[in-house]
Short mmCIF file of C-alpha atoms in Angstrom, two decimals:
data_model
loop_
_atom_site.label_atom_id
_atom_site.label_comp_id
_atom_site.label_asym_id
_atom_site.label_seq_id
_atom_site.Cartn_x
_atom_site.Cartn_y
_atom_site.Cartn_z
CA GLN A 19 -27.27 46.21 -26.12
CA LEU A 20 -25.22 43.24 -26.05
CA VAL A 21 -27.61 41.49 -23.78
CA GLY A 22 -30.43 42.13 -26.22
CA MET A 23 -28.35 40.69 -29.05
CA GLU A 24 -29.12 37.47 -30.53
CA THR A 25 -26.46 34.86 -30.04
CA ALA A 26 -26.25 34.16 -33.70
CA ASP A 27 -25.44 37.93 -34.10
CA PHE A 28 -22.89 38.03 -31.21
CA ALA A 29 -21.20 34.85 -32.72
CA SER A 30 -20.81 36.85 -35.80
CA LEU A 31 -18.93 39.61 -34.25
CA ASN A 32 -15.23 39.69 -35.49
CA THR A 33 -12.24 39.14 -33.13
CA ALA A 34 -11.38 42.86 -33.15
CA SER A 35 -14.85 43.85 -31.92
CA ILE A 36 -14.66 41.00 -29.09
CA ALA A 37 -11.19 42.37 -28.07
CA ALA A 38 -12.55 45.91 -27.79
CA LEU A 39 -15.50 45.08 -25.42
CA LEU A 40 -15.34 46.89 -22.36
CA THR A 41 -14.91 44.75 -19.01
CA SER A 42 -18.38 45.98 -18.00
CA GLN A 43 -19.91 44.63 -21.26
CA VAL A 44 -17.84 41.36 -20.83
CA VAL A 45 -19.41 41.11 -17.33
CA ALA A 46 -23.04 41.32 -18.77
CA LEU A 47 -22.49 38.65 -21.51
CA THR A 48 -25.24 35.89 -20.97
CA THR A 49 -24.42 32.49 -20.59
CA ALA A 50 -25.95 31.84 -23.93
CA GLU A 51 -23.46 34.43 -25.40
CA ILE A 52 -20.65 32.82 -23.70
CA ILE A 53 -21.58 29.53 -25.16
CA ALA A 54 -21.99 31.06 -28.45
CA LEU A 55 -18.38 32.32 -28.70
CA ARG A 56 -16.44 31.21 -31.48
CA THR A 57 -12.93 29.72 -30.69
CA ASP A 58 -11.16 32.65 -32.37
CA GLN A 59 -13.23 35.05 -30.45
CA ALA A 60 -12.40 33.37 -27.29
CA ALA A 61 -8.56 33.56 -28.28
CA SER A 62 -9.11 37.32 -28.97
CA LEU A 63 -10.14 38.03 -25.30
CA VAL A 64 -7.60 40.33 -23.50
CA THR A 65 -6.32 39.82 -19.86
CA GLN A 66 -8.74 42.48 -18.48
CA GLN A 67 -11.46 40.78 -20.02
CA ALA A 68 -10.80 37.15 -18.97
CA PHE A 69 -10.23 38.69 -15.44
CA ALA A 70 -13.56 40.47 -15.55
CA LEU A 71 -15.57 37.09 -16.38
CA GLY A 72 -17.73 35.78 -13.81
CA THR A 73 -17.06 32.10 -12.35
CA SER A 74 -20.58 31.20 -13.75
CA GLN A 75 -19.48 32.81 -17.24
CA LEU A 76 -16.26 30.82 -17.34
CA VAL A 77 -17.88 27.55 -16.37
CA ALA A 78 -20.05 28.14 -19.22
CA MET A 79 -17.40 28.42 -21.93
CA GLU A 80 -17.00 25.51 -24.08
CA THR A 81 -13.82 23.65 -23.58
CA ARG A 82 -12.50 24.34 -27.12
CA ASP A 83 -13.03 28.08 -26.53
CA PHE A 84 -11.44 27.84 -23.10
CA ALA A 85 -8.53 25.98 -24.50
CA ALA A 86 -8.14 28.99 -27.21
CA ILE A 87 -7.60 31.53 -24.29
CA SER A 88 -4.19 33.27 -24.46
CA THR A 89 -1.73 32.12 -21.93
CA ASP A 90 -1.50 35.97 -20.43
CA SER A 91 -5.33 35.69 -19.96
CA VAL A 92 -5.00 32.30 -18.20
CA ALA A 93 -2.34 33.83 -15.89
CA THR A 94 -4.61 36.69 -14.98
CA LEU A 95 -7.55 34.66 -13.60
CA GLN A 96 -8.48 34.94 -10.20
CA THR A 97 -8.37 31.82 -7.61
CA ALA A 98 -11.96 32.01 -7.66
CA GLN A 99 -12.37 31.77 -11.16
CA VAL A 100 -9.50 28.93 -11.30
CA LEU A 101 -11.42 27.05 -8.61
CA GLY A 102 -14.64 27.19 -10.58
CA LEU A 103 -13.11 25.47 -13.72
CA THR A 104 -14.83 22.27 -14.72
CA THR A 105 -12.90 19.06 -14.94
CA ALA A 106 -13.47 19.19 -18.64
CA GLN A 107 -11.94 22.56 -18.88
CA ILE A 108 -8.85 21.32 -16.87
CA ILE A 109 -8.39 18.56 -19.32
CA ALA A 110 -8.87 20.83 -22.24
CA LEU A 111 -5.88 23.04 -20.90
CA ARG A 112 -2.99 23.34 -23.44
CA SER A 113 0.41 22.71 -22.06
CA ASP A 114 1.43 26.24 -22.54
CA GLN A 115 -1.57 27.32 -20.62
CA ALA A 116 -0.74 25.00 -17.76
CA GLN A 117 2.86 26.57 -17.88
CA ALA A 118 1.29 30.01 -17.52
CA LEU A 119 -0.62 29.12 -14.40
CA THR A 120 0.92 31.27 -11.42
CA THR A 121 1.75 29.44 -8.07
CA ARG A 122 -1.28 31.11 -6.50
CA GLN A 123 -3.62 29.56 -9.00
CA VAL A 124 -2.14 26.12 -8.74
CA PHE A 125 -2.41 26.10 -5.07
CA ALA A 126 -6.03 27.16 -5.35
CA LEU A 127 -6.93 24.01 -7.62
CA SER A 128 -8.86 21.34 -5.76
CA THR A 129 -7.67 17.96 -5.67
CA ALA A 130 -10.34 16.75 -8.20
CA GLN A 131 -9.08 19.59 -10.66
CA LEU A 132 -5.39 18.52 -10.24
CA VAL A 133 -6.09 14.98 -10.65
CA ALA A 134 -7.96 15.72 -13.95
CA MET A 135 -5.09 17.54 -15.31
CA GLU A 136 -3.29 15.69 -18.36
CA THR A 137 0.20 14.53 -17.66
CA GLN A 138 1.81 16.77 -20.49
CA ASP A 139 0.11 19.89 -18.71
CA PHE A 140 1.14 18.63 -15.22
CA ALA A 141 4.74 18.25 -16.47
CA ALA A 142 4.57 21.80 -17.96
CA LEU A 143 3.71 23.33 -14.48
CA SER A 144 6.46 25.48 -13.31
CA THR A 145 8.74 24.26 -10.59
CA ASN A 146 7.50 27.10 -8.34
CA SER A 147 3.97 26.12 -8.78
CA VAL A 148 4.72 22.35 -8.06
CA ALA A 149 6.67 23.45 -5.04
CA ALA A 150 3.56 25.51 -4.00
CA LEU A 151 1.17 22.41 -3.96
CA GLN A 152 -0.46 21.36 -0.70
CA THR A 153 0.37 18.19 0.78
CA ALA A 154 -3.43 17.12 0.39
CA GLN A 155 -2.98 18.11 -3.48
CA ILE A 156 0.42 16.06 -3.66
CA ALA A 157 -1.39 12.87 -1.92
CA ALA A 158 -3.88 13.11 -4.59
CA LEU A 159 -1.59 12.91 -7.60
CA VAL A 160 -2.23 9.80 -9.80
CA THR A 161 0.59 7.57 -10.96
CA MET A 162 0.83 8.90 -14.27
CA GLN A 163 1.24 12.42 -12.92
CA VAL A 164 4.06 11.52 -10.68
CA GLN A 165 5.74 9.69 -13.37
CA SER A 166 5.56 12.80 -15.52
CA LEU A 167 7.37 14.78 -13.10
CA THR A 168 10.43 16.42 -14.38
CA THR A 169 13.90 16.48 -12.71
CA ALA A 170 13.39 20.26 -12.07
CA GLN A 171 10.00 19.61 -10.44
CA ALA A 172 11.04 16.60 -8.50
CA THR A 173 14.09 18.67 -7.21
CA GLY A 174 11.84 21.49 -6.23
CA LEU A 175 9.54 19.40 -4.04
CA THR A 176 9.72 20.14 -0.24
CA THR A 177 10.40 17.33 2.20
CA LYS A 178 6.86 17.55 3.21
CA GLN A 179 5.49 16.84 -0.31
CA ILE A 180 7.87 14.00 -0.71
CA ALA A 181 6.62 12.44 2.41
CA ALA A 182 2.98 12.96 1.05
CA ILE A 183 3.32 11.09 -2.23
CA VAL A 184 1.26 7.79 -2.01
CA THR A 185 3.33 4.47 -2.27
CA SER A 186 1.21 3.55 -5.35
CA ALA A 187 2.43 6.78 -7.06
CA ILE A 188 6.11 6.83 -5.55
CA THR A 189 6.80 3.30 -7.59
CA ALA A 190 6.13 5.56 -10.97
CA LEU A 191 8.78 8.32 -10.25
CA ALA A 192 11.14 8.22 -13.06
CA SER A 193 14.61 7.23 -12.31
CA ASP A 194 16.16 10.56 -13.32
CA ALA A 195 13.88 12.45 -11.11
CA LEU A 196 14.59 10.03 -8.22
CA SER A 197 18.15 10.24 -8.81
CA SER A 198 17.96 14.08 -8.74
CA LEU A 199 16.59 14.25 -5.08
CA SER A 200 18.67 15.74 -2.48
CA SER A 201 19.75 13.90 0.57
CA GLU A 202 17.15 15.96 2.60
CA GLN A 203 14.43 14.56 0.32
CA ILE A 204 15.58 11.03 0.57
CA VAL A 205 15.64 11.43 4.27
CA ALA A 206 12.06 12.48 3.91
CA LEU A 207 10.94 9.38 2.35
CA ARG A 208 8.61 7.19 4.50
CA THR A 209 9.50 3.64 5.31
CA ASP A 210 6.62 2.19 3.10
CA GLN A 211 7.64 4.56 0.29
CA ALA A 212 11.24 3.06 0.53
CA GLN A 213 9.66 -0.42 0.59
CA ALA A 214 7.66 0.33 -2.59
CA LEU A 215 10.67 1.38 -4.63
CA THR A 216 11.16 -0.69 -7.76
CA THR A 217 14.53 -2.45 -8.79
CA VAL A 218 14.84 0.18 -11.46
CA GLN A 219 14.42 2.82 -8.99
CA ALA A 220 16.99 1.25 -6.49
CA VAL A 221 19.43 1.02 -9.15
CA ALA A 222 18.81 4.78 -10.02
CA LEU A 223 19.75 6.02 -6.42
CA THR A 224 23.20 7.63 -6.12
CA THR A 225 25.79 6.53 -3.46
CA ALA A 226 25.06 9.81 -1.65
CA GLN A 227 21.50 9.05 -1.80
CA LEU A 228 21.91 5.77 -0.42
CA ALA A 229 24.35 7.03 2.49
CA ALA A 230 21.64 9.57 3.23
CA MET A 231 18.72 6.98 3.43
CA GLU A 232 17.64 6.20 7.08
CA SER A 233 18.76 2.81 8.08
CA ARG A 234 14.97 1.92 8.80
CA ASP A 235 14.12 2.82 5.19
CA PHE A 236 17.07 0.99 3.89
CA ALA A 237 16.04 -2.09 5.66
CA ALA A 238 12.67 -1.72 4.26
CA LEU A 239 13.84 -2.13 0.54
CA SER A 240 12.51 -5.30 -1.20
CA THR A 241 14.84 -8.07 -1.38
CA ASN A 242 14.46 -7.70 -5.34
CA SER A 243 15.82 -4.27 -4.90
CA ILE A 244 18.61 -5.22 -2.71
CA ALA A 245 19.70 -7.89 -5.25
CA ALA A 246 19.67 -5.34 -7.97
CA LEU A 247 21.89 -2.62 -6.30
CA LEU A 248 25.12 -2.21 -8.40
CA THR A 249 28.58 -3.03 -6.68
CA SER A 250 29.48 0.48 -6.63
CA GLN A 251 26.35 1.33 -4.58
CA VAL A 252 27.05 -1.72 -2.11
CA LEU A 253 30.63 -0.42 -1.65
CA ASN A 254 29.32 2.85 -0.35
CA LEU A 255 26.67 1.68 1.96
CA SER A 256 27.26 2.97 5.56
CA THR A 257 27.80 0.47 8.34
CA ASP A 258 24.51 1.64 9.86
CA ALA A 259 22.65 0.64 6.65
CA LEU A 260 24.35 -2.82 6.74
CA VAL A 261 23.52 -3.29 10.29
CA ALA A 262 19.99 -2.57 9.64
CA LEU A 263 19.73 -5.23 6.85
CA ARG A 264 17.08 -7.78 7.42
CA THR A 265 18.29 -11.42 7.06
CA ASP A 266 16.25 -12.10 4.14
CA GLN A 267 17.92 -9.25 2.53
CA VAL A 268 21.50 -10.48 3.17
CA LEU A 269 20.26 -13.71 1.79
CA ALA A 270 19.43 -11.92 -1.51
CA LEU A 271 22.76 -10.28 -1.94
CA THR A 272 24.68 -11.67 -4.92
CA THR A 273 28.09 -13.08 -4.71
CA GLN A 274 29.29 -10.05 -6.85
CA GLN A 275 27.70 -7.71 -4.09
CA ILE A 276 29.32 -9.70 -1.10
CA VAL A 277 32.82 -9.48 -2.70
CA ALA A 278 32.55 -5.70 -3.18
CA LEU A 279 32.24 -5.04 0.51
CA THR A 280 34.98 -3.69 2.21
CA SER A 281 36.73 -5.12 5.41
CA ASP A 282 34.80 -2.79 7.53
CA GLN A 283 31.45 -3.52 6.02
CA ILE A 284 32.06 -7.14 6.42
CA ALA A 285 32.90 -6.63 10.23
CA SER A 286 29.73 -4.47 10.77
CA LEU A 287 27.36 -7.42 9.64
CA GLU A 288 25.29 -8.72 12.58
CA THR A 289 25.82 -12.56 13.05
CA GLN A 290 22.48 -13.63 11.91
CA ASP A 291 23.36 -11.83 8.57
CA ILE A 292 26.79 -13.57 8.28
CA ALA A 293 24.79 -16.99 8.70
CA ALA A 294 22.47 -15.76 5.97
CA ILE A 295 25.24 -15.41 3.24
CA SER A 296 25.02 -18.04 0.59
CA THR A 297 27.55 -20.63 0.39
CA ARG A 298 28.73 -19.39 -3.04
CA SER A 299 29.34 -15.98 -1.57
CA VAL A 300 31.24 -17.42 1.26
CA ALA A 301 33.37 -19.34 -1.21
CA ALA A 302 34.28 -16.25 -2.95
CA LEU A 303 35.23 -13.98 0.03
CA LYS A 304 38.43 -12.48 -0.19
CA THR A 305 41.48 -12.86 2.20
CA ALA A 306 41.09 -9.17 3.55
CA GLN A 307 37.37 -9.76 4.21
CA LEU A 308 38.02 -13.04 5.93
CA VAL A 309 40.82 -11.58 8.22
CA ALA A 310 38.14 -8.78 9.10
CA ILE A 311 35.60 -11.47 10.30
CA THR A 312 34.92 -11.02 14.01
CA THR A 313 35.07 -14.04 16.39
CA ALA A 314 31.42 -13.68 17.02
CA GLN A 315 30.85 -13.85 13.10
CA ALA A 316 33.02 -16.81 12.79
CA GLN A 317 31.03 -18.48 15.38
CA ALA A 318 27.92 -17.78 13.61
CA LEU A 319 29.05 -19.64 10.47
CA VAL A 320 26.94 -22.72 9.73
CA THR A 321 28.42 -25.97 8.71
CA GLN A 322 27.55 -25.48 4.91
CA GLN A 323 29.42 -22.10 4.94
CA ALA A 324 32.31 -23.71 6.69
CA ILE A 325 32.53 -26.51 4.17
CA ALA A 326 32.33 -23.82 1.54
CA LEU A 327 35.68 -22.28 2.56
CA GLY A 328 38.57 -22.69 0.37
CA THR A 329 41.81 -24.07 1.97
CA ALA A 330 43.46 -20.63 1.27
CA GLN A 331 40.46 -18.96 3.02
CA LEU A 332 40.71 -21.25 5.99
CA VAL A 333 44.45 -20.49 6.28
CA ALA A 334 43.54 -16.81 6.23
CA LEU A 335 41.20 -16.75 9.25
CA GLU A 336 42.74 -15.55 12.07
CA THR A 337 43.38 -18.24 14.75
CA GLN A 338 40.99 -16.61 17.34
CA ASP A 339 38.39 -16.85 14.38
CA PHE A 340 39.15 -20.37 13.59
CA ALA A 341 39.05 -21.30 17.34
CA SER A 342 35.51 -19.55 17.38
CA LEU A 343 34.03 -22.08 14.80
CA SER A 344 31.20 -24.08 16.24
CA THR A 345 31.76 -27.72 16.87
CA ASN A 346 29.29 -28.69 14.03
CA SER A 347 31.49 -26.64 11.71
CA ALA A 348 34.81 -27.80 12.86
CA ALA A 349 33.38 -31.50 12.50
CA ALA A 350 32.18 -30.71 8.90
CA LEU A 351 35.39 -29.75 7.47
CA LEU A 352 36.52 -31.59 4.58
CA THR A 353 39.80 -33.69 5.06
CA SER A 354 41.41 -31.26 2.28
CA GLN A 355 40.36 -28.37 4.54
CA ILE A 356 41.92 -30.12 7.54
CA ALA A 357 45.20 -30.81 5.83
CA ALA A 358 45.47 -27.09 5.01
CA LEU A 359 45.12 -25.87 8.52
CA THR A 360 48.15 -24.26 9.97
CA THR A 361 49.87 -25.23 13.12
CA ASP A 362 48.71 -21.89 14.76
CA GLU A 363 45.18 -22.62 14.12
CA LEU A 364 45.57 -26.10 15.48
CA VAL A 365 47.09 -25.08 18.47
CA ALA A 366 44.09 -22.50 18.85
CA LEU A 367 41.74 -25.43 18.62
CA ARG A 368 39.20 -25.55 21.65
CA THR A 369 39.04 -28.80 23.46
CA ASP A 370 35.28 -29.38 22.53
CA GLN A 371 36.39 -28.74 18.72
CA ALA A 372 39.02 -31.45 19.01
CA LEU A 373 36.71 -33.68 20.63
CA ALA A 374 34.24 -33.00 17.74
CA LEU A 375 36.72 -33.96 14.98
CA THR A 376 35.99 -37.15 13.17
CA THR A 377 38.40 -40.16 12.54
CA GLN A 378 38.60 -39.00 8.72
CA GLN A 379 39.76 -35.64 9.88
CA ILE A 380 42.38 -36.77 12.34
CA VAL A 381 43.91 -39.29 10.01
CA ALA A 382 43.97 -36.51 7.44
CA LEU A 383 46.24 -34.44 9.83
CA ALA A 384 49.85 -34.33 8.72
CA THR A 385 52.52 -35.38 11.26
CA ALA A 386 53.63 -31.74 12.11
CA GLN A 387 49.94 -30.69 12.55
CA LEU A 388 49.25 -33.56 14.93
CA ALA A 389 52.38 -32.75 16.93
CA ALA A 390 51.03 -29.04 17.09
CA LEU A 391 48.03 -30.13 19.02
CA GLU A 392 47.82 -28.97 22.61
CA THR A 393 47.83 -31.89 25.31
CA ASP A 394 44.27 -30.83 26.44
CA ASP A 395 43.15 -31.15 22.92
CA PHE A 396 45.06 -34.44 22.06
CA ALA A 397 43.45 -35.97 25.19
CA ALA A 398 39.90 -35.18 23.67
CA ILE A 399 40.67 -37.16 20.48
CA SER A 400 38.00 -39.99 20.57
CA THR A 401 39.33 -43.54 20.95
CA ARG A 402 38.18 -44.52 17.46
CA SER A 403 40.26 -41.66 16.16
CA VAL A 404 43.48 -42.61 18.04
CA ALA A 405 43.01 -46.37 17.08
CA ALA A 406 42.96 -45.01 13.39
CA LEU A 407 46.35 -43.07 13.67
CA GLY A 408 48.90 -44.15 11.20
CA THR A 409 52.25 -45.18 12.46
CA ALA A 410 53.78 -42.18 11.28
CA GLN A 411 51.31 -40.05 13.07
CA VAL A 412 52.04 -42.05 16.32
CA PHE A 413 55.68 -41.67 15.79
CA ALA A 414 55.24 -37.72 15.59
CA ILE A 415 53.41 -37.86 19.11
CA THR A 416 55.18 -35.53 21.29
CA THR A 417 56.21 -36.72 24.81
CA ALA A 418 53.78 -34.20 26.37
CA GLN A 419 51.03 -35.69 24.24
CA ALA A 420 51.94 -39.23 25.06
CA GLN A 421 52.06 -38.32 28.67
CA ALA A 422 48.31 -36.79 28.01
CA LEU A 423 46.97 -39.86 26.65
CA THR A 424 43.96 -41.17 28.73
CA THR A 425 43.64 -44.73 29.70
CA GLN A 426 40.89 -45.35 27.13
CA GLN A 427 43.22 -43.69 24.27
CA ALA A 428 46.14 -45.97 25.44
CA VAL A 429 44.03 -48.97 25.54
CA ALA A 430 42.82 -48.13 22.16
CA LEU A 431 46.41 -48.22 20.63
CA GLY A 432 46.91 -51.05 18.16
CA THR A 433 50.23 -53.10 18.61
CA SER A 434 51.72 -51.61 15.55
CA GLN A 435 50.87 -48.15 16.98
CA ILE A 436 52.40 -49.16 20.15
CA ALA A 437 55.43 -50.13 18.41
CA ALA A 438 55.72 -46.87 16.47
CA LEU A 439 55.87 -44.86 19.73
CA GLU A 440 59.08 -42.81 19.64
CA THR A 441 61.73 -44.42 21.89
CA PRO A 442 62.15 -44.26 24.70
CA GLN A 443 60.77 -40.97 25.76
CA ASP A 444 57.16 -41.52 24.44
CA ALA A 445 56.54 -44.95 25.85
CA VAL A 446 58.04 -43.92 29.11
CA ALA A 447 55.93 -40.75 29.16
CA LEU A 448 52.73 -42.98 29.26
CA SER A 449 50.90 -42.40 32.53
CA THR A 450 51.25 -45.44 35.21
CA SER A 451 47.51 -45.80 34.79
CA SER A 452 47.85 -45.91 30.97
CA ILE A 453 50.74 -48.48 31.28
CA ALA A 454 48.61 -50.54 33.87
CA ALA A 455 45.65 -50.70 31.53
CA LEU A 456 47.56 -51.93 28.45
CA LEU A 457 46.45 -55.28 27.15
CA THR A 458 48.66 -58.20 27.14
CA SER A 459 49.03 -58.00 23.12
CA GLN A 460 49.96 -54.18 23.64
CA VAL A 461 52.61 -54.96 26.23
CA VAL A 462 54.03 -57.79 24.18
CA ALA A 463 54.32 -55.19 21.20
CA ILE A 464 56.52 -52.92 23.33
CA THR A 465 59.99 -52.89 21.88
CA THR A 466 63.18 -53.59 23.79
CA THR A 467 64.32 -50.25 23.24
CA GLN A 468 60.98 -48.67 24.40
CA ALA A 469 61.09 -50.97 27.40
#
């Protein structure tokens, strides 16, 4: 009888009559009758009737009518029925209908259907339903859908699902959703996903998440993301993460971030990374950080970094670290820096460092500093520097240093310098070859007490 009824008559049935139809009668409805359904009639369909609809009948239902079906009826749809839904019907879903979808139904959705789902509907899916999505479905999600993930949904994702999110979509993950991820989920991130994280997302990472991040993923973070990290985040970075840093990432670190590093963190930086620290950051290093620098790191300091060190910082360097500075760095030190060096640091000078010292640097040494130089280092001073020594400096030369003077150094001494040699021990201490090489004017300058 229903099949023979004109569509206009069928559409005139009241909602009570529609709800009273037997499932066998529902199955017999024609496509024309399904299309003719009024919205309130569709809303009156009970769960058994919805369950009984064939896929062709369900597909024929107008979007506004499908959107009127009760949540209970939606939840009873078979997977074959769900899989048969058109894109337009998926788009027409109400949020409460989406929320009513079971994990079995969501799992059955094709990628095209899932992608068609509006963001508010996707966000309404239960955490269990989202957790049940196949990796192919996850990989198909568009940016806006990933952005709509709630904290609960994000937390419920499996590690395989996390790894399946495409890089273009991972950048859309909301900060609160990202910060809610477990350590296991963070570990599951692919390197290209880590590289795609935005600065806002990087700042949203908790210290526990940063600590859990694999070193290769941390090393993949963009320089902008590295520079955006909070000092509290930097302070909690593992030594493995710091070792994994790329040189351009270290170069991107701000002064505030560098100063926030602990002594152990500073000591863990690779030498090429130490050399990449900005001069402004080097100048801001704390005493404890400088003490923590290894000899290899000290050796890696470039001239601009050495010049950037304050006098208090230079004094804070351990003697073995100061002795590890390159000859270029030693030669680049300002006279104010030279004047601040401790006697221990001067004693620790390597001979090639002493040889690299400029005349201006040698002249800047206080008498006590000059007297602290070891004989090998003193003998390495250039003749030009020796010739520039002040009389007070010459007077401060120790007997051992005088004895260590080379013939060329002795010849370079001016007459006033010869006269300034402490008497009689320093003059007597000159080697016989140095004495023999003295010029007539120098010999004349020797005082009677020196002779």
